[in-house]
PDB file of C-alpha atoms and ligand atoms in Angstrom:
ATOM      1  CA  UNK A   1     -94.722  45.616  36.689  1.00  0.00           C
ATOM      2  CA  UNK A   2     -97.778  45.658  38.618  1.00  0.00           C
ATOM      3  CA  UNK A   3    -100.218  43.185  38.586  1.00  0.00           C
ATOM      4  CA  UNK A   4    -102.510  43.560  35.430  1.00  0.00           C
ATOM      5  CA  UNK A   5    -105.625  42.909  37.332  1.00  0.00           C
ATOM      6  CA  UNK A   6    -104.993  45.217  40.008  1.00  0.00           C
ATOM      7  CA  UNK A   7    -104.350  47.974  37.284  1.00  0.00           C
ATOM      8  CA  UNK A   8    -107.235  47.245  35.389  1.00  0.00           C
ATOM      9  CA  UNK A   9    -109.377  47.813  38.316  1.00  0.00           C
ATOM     10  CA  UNK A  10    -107.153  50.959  39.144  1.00  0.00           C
ATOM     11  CA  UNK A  11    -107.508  52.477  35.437  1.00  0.00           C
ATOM     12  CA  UNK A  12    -111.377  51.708  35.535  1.00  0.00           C
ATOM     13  CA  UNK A  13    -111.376  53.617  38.946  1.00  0.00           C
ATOM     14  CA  UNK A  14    -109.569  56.117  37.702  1.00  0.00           C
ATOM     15  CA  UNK A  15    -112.333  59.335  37.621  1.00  0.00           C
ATOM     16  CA  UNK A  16    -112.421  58.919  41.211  1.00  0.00           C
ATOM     17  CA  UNK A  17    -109.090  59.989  42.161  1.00  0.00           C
ATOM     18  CA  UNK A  18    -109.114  63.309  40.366  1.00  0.00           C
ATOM     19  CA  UNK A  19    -109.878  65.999  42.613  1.00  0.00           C
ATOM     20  CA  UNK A  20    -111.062  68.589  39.670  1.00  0.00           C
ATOM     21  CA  UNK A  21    -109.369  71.493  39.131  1.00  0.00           C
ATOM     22  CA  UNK A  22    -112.378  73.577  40.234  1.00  0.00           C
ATOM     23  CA  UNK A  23    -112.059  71.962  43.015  1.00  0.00           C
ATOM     24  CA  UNK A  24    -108.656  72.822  44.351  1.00  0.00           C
ATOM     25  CA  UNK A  25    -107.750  75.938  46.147  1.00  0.00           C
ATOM     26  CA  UNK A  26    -104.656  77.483  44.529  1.00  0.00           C
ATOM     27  CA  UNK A  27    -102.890  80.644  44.531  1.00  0.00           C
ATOM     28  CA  UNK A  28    -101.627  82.637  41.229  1.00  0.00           C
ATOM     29  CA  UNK A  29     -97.626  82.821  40.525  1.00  0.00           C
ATOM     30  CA  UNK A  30     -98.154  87.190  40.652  1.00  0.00           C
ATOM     31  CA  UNK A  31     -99.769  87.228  43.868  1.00  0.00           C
ATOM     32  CA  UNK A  32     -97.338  88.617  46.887  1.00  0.00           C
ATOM     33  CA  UNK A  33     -97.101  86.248  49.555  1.00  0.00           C
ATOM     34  CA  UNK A  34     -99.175  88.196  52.052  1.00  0.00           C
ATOM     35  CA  UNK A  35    -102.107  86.994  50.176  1.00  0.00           C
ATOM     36  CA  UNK A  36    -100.530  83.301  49.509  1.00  0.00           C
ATOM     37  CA  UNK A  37    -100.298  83.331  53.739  1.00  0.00           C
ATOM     38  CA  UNK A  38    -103.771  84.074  54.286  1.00  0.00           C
ATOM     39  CA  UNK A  39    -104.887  81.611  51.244  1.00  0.00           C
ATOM     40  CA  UNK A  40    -102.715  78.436  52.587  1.00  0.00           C
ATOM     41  CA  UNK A  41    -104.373  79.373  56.167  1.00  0.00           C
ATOM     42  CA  UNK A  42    -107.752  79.569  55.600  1.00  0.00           C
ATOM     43  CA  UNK A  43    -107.597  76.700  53.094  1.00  0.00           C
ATOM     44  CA  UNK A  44    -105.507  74.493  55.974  1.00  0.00           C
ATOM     45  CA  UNK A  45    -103.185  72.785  53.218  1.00  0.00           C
ATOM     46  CA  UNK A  46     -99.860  72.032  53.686  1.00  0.00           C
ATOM     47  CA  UNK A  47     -99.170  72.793  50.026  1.00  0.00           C
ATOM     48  CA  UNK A  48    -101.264  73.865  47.021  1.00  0.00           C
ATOM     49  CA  UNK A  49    -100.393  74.056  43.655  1.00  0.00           C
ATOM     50  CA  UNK A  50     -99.859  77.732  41.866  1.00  0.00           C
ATOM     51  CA  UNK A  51    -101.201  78.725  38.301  1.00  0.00           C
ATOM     52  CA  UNK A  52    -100.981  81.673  36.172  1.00  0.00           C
ATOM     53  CA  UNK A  53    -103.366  84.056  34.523  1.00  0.00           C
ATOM     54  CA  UNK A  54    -104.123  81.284  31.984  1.00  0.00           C
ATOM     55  CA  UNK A  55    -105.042  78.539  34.294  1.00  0.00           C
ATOM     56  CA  UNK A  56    -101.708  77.112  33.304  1.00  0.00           C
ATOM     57  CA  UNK A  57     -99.544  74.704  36.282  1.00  0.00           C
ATOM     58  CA  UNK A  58     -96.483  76.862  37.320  1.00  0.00           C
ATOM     59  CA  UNK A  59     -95.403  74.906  40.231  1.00  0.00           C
ATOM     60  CA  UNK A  60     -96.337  74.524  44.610  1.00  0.00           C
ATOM     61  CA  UNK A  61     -96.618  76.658  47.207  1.00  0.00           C
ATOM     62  CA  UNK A  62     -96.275  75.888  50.790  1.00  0.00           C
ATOM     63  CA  UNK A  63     -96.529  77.506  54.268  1.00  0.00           C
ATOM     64  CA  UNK A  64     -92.963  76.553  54.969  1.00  0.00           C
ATOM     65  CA  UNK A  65     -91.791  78.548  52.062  1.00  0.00           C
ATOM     66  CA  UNK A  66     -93.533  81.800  52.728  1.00  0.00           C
ATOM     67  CA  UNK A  67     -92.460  81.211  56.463  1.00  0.00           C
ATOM     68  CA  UNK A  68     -88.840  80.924  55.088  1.00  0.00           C
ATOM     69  CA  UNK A  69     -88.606  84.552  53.943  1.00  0.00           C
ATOM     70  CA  UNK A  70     -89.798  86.005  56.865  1.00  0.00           C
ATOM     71  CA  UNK A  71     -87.036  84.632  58.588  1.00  0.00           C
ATOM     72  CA  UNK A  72     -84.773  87.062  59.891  1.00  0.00           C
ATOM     73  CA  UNK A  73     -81.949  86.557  62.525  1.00  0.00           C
ATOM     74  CA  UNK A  74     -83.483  86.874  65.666  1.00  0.00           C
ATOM     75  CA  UNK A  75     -87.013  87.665  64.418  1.00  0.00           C
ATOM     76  CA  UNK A  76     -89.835  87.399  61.662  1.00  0.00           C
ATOM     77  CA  UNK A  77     -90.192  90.057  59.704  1.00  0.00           C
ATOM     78  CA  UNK A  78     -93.772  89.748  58.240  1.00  0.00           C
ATOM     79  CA  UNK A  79     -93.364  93.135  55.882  1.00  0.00           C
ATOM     80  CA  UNK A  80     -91.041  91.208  52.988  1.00  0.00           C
ATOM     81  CA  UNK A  81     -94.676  89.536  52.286  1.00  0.00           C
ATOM     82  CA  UNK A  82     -95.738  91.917  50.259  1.00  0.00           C
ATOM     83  CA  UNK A  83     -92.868  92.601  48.468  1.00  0.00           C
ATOM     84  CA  UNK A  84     -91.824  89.215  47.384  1.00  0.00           C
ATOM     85  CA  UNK A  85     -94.067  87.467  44.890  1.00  0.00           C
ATOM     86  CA  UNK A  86     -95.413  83.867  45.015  1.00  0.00           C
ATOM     87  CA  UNK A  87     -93.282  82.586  41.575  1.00  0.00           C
ATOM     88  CA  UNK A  88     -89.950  83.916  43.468  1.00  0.00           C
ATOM     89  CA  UNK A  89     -90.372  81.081  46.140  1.00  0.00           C
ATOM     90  CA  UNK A  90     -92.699  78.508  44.589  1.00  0.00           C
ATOM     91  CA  UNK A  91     -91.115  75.189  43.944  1.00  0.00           C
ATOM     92  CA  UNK A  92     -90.826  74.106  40.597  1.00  0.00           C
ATOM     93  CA  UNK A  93     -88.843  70.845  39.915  1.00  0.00           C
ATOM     94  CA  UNK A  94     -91.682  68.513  41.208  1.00  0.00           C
ATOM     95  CA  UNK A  95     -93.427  65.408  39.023  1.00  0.00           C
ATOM     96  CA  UNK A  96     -96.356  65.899  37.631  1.00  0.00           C
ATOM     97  CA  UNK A  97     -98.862  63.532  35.574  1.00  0.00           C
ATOM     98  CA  UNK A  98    -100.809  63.690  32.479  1.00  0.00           C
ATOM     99  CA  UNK A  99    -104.397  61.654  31.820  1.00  0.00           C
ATOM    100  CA  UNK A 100    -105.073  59.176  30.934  1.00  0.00           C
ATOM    101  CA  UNK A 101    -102.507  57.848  33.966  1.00  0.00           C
ATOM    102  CA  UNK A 102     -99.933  55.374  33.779  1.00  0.00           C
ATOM    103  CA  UNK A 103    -101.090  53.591  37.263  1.00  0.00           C
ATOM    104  CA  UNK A 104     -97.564  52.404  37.986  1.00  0.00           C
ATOM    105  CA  UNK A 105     -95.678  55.356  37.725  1.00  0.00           C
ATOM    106  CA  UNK A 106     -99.211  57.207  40.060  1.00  0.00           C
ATOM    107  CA  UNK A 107     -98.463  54.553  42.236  1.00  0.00           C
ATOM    108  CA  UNK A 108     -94.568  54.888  42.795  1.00  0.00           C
ATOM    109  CA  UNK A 109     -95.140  59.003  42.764  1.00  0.00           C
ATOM    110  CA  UNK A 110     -97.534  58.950  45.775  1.00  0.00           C
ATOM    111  CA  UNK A 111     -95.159  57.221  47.945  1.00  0.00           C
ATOM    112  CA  UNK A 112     -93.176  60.355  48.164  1.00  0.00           C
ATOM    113  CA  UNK A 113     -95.353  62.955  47.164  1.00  0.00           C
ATOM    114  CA  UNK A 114     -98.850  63.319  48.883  1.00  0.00           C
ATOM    115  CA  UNK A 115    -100.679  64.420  45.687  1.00  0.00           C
ATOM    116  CA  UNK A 116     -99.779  64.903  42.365  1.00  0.00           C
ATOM    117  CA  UNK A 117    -101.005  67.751  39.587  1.00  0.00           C
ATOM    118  CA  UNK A 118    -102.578  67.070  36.686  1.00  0.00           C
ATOM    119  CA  UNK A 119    -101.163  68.697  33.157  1.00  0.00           C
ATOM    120  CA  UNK A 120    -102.307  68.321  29.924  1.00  0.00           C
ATOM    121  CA  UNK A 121    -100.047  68.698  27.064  1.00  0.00           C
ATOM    122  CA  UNK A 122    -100.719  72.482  26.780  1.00  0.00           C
ATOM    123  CA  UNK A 123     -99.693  72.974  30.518  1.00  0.00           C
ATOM    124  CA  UNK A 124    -103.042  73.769  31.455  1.00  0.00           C
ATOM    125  CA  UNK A 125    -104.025  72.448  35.113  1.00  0.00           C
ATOM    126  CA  UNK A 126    -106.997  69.554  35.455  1.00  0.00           C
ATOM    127  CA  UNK A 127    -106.766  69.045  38.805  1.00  0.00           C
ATOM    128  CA  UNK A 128    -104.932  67.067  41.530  1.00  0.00           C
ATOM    129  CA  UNK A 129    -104.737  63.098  42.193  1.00  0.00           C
ATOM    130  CA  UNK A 130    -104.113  62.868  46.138  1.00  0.00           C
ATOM    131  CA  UNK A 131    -102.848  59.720  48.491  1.00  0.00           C
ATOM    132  CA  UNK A 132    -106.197  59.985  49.900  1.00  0.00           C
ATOM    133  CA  UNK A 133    -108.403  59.652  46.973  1.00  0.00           C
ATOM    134  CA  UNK A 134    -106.196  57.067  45.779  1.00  0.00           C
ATOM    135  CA  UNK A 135    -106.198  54.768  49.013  1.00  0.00           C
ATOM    136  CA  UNK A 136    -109.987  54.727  48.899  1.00  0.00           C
ATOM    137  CA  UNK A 137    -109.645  53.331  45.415  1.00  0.00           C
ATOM    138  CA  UNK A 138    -107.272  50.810  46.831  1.00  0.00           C
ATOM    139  CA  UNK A 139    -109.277  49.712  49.997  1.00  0.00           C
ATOM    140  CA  UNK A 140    -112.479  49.444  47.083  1.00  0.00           C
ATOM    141  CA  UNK A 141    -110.360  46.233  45.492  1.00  0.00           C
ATOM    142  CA  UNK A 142    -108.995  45.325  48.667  1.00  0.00           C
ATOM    143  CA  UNK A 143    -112.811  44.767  49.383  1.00  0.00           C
ATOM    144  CA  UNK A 144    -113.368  43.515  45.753  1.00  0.00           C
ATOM    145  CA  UNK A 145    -111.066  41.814  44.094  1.00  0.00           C
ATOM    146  CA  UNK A 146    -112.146  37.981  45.127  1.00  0.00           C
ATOM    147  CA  UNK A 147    -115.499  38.940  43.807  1.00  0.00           C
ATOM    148  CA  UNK A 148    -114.043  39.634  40.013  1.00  0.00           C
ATOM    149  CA  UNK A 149    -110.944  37.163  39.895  1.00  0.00           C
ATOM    150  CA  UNK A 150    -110.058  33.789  41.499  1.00  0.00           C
ATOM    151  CA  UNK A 151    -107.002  33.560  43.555  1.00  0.00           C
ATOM    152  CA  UNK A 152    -105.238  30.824  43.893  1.00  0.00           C
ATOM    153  CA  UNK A 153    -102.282  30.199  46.431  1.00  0.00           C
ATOM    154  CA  UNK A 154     -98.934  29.071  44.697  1.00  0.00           C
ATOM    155  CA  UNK A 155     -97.680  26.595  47.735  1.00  0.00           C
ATOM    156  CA  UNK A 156     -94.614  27.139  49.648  1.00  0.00           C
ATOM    157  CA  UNK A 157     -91.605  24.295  49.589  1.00  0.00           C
ATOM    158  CA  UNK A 158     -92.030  24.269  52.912  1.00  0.00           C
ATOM    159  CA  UNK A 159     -96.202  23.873  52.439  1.00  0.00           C
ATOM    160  CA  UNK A 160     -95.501  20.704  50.045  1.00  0.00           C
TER     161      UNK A 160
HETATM  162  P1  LIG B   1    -104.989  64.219  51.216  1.00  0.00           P
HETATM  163  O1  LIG B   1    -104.470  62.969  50.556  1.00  0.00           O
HETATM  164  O2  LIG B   1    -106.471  64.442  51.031  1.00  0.00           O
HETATM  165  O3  LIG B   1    -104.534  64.361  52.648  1.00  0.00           O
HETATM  166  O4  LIG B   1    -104.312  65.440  50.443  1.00  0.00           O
HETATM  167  C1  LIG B   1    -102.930  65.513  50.339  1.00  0.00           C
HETATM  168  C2  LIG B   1    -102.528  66.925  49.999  1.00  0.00           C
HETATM  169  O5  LIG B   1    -103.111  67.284  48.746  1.00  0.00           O
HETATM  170  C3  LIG B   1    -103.004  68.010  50.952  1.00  0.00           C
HETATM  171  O6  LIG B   1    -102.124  68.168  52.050  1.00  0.00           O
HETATM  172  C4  LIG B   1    -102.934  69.229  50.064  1.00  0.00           C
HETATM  173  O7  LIG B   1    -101.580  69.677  49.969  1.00  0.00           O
HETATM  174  C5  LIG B   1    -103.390  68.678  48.741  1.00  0.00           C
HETATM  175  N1  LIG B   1    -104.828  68.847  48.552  1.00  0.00           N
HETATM  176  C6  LIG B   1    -105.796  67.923  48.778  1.00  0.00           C
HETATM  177  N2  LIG B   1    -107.023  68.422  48.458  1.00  0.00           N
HETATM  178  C7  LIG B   1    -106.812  69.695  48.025  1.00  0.00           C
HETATM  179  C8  LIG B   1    -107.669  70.745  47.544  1.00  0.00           C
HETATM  180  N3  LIG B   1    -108.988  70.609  47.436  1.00  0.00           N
HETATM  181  N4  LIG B   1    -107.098  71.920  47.189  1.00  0.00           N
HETATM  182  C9  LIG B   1    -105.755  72.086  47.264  1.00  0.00           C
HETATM  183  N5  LIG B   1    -104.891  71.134  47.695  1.00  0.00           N
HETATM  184  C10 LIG B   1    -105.415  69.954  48.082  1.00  0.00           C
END
């Protein structure tokens, strides 16, 4: 459990760490991965999450992925790229989160993942909650916190 006070100020905080689906550059399952390359390189993202025709979350796409096919054994062979689509190599079995968040589970997610997609029920994508965006919410009641609650120091055995 995490501290109630520190997820209070978390959950009130909480509009700030969604990056908006309008917001975040993504690529569609159907497109071939010659298009998915350019995308990921212009948009200099590791990894960005892939919908479909209906705005719906399908799963993530990253460089290392599309770089994986054009792996042959002694060279890269860049003309698969157009014949493989985007939903063929696009990982699927990653967490994602639904608003309102449950700030614990946020919190334990981001340690291994460095942003997380939004889903509502219908599977339709509202955007992404990043390490970043979440870390400036932190440093906020790092900054904060004495200034809403008191603090008091339980004392060591060795203090008494
Ligand atoms: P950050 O915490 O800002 O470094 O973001 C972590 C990761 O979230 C990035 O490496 C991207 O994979 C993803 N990301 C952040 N912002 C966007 C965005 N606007 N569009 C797509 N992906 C994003």
């Amino acid at each position: 459990m995490i501290a109630k006070s520190i997820e209070k100020m978390l959950s009130e905080n909480q509009e700030h760490f969604l990056i908006p689906a309008e917001m975040v550059a993504n690529v569609q399952e159907n497109n071939f991965l010659d298009h998915a390359l350019l995308v990921l390189t212009k948009v200099r993202y590791a990894k960005i999450p892939v919908l479909d025709n209906d705005y719906k979350f399908k799963g993530l796409l990253s460089l290392s992925m599309i770089t994986e096919t054009m792996l042959g054994l002694d060279e890269l062979d860049v003309s698969r790229l157009h014949e493989i689509y985007v939903k063929d190599v696009m990982e699927t079995d990653m967490p994602t989160i639904q608003d309102p968040y449950d700030i614990e589970n946020v919190l334990h997610l981001l340690v291994d993942h460095p942003f997380l997609s939004v889903v509502s029920n219908d599977g339709s994508f509202t955007g992404i909650v990043t390490r970043r965006e979440l870390m400036k919410s932190l440093n906020h009641i790092a900054h904060e916190f004495e200034k809403d609650y008191t603090v008091q120091a339980i004392e060591t055995k060795e203090e008494k």
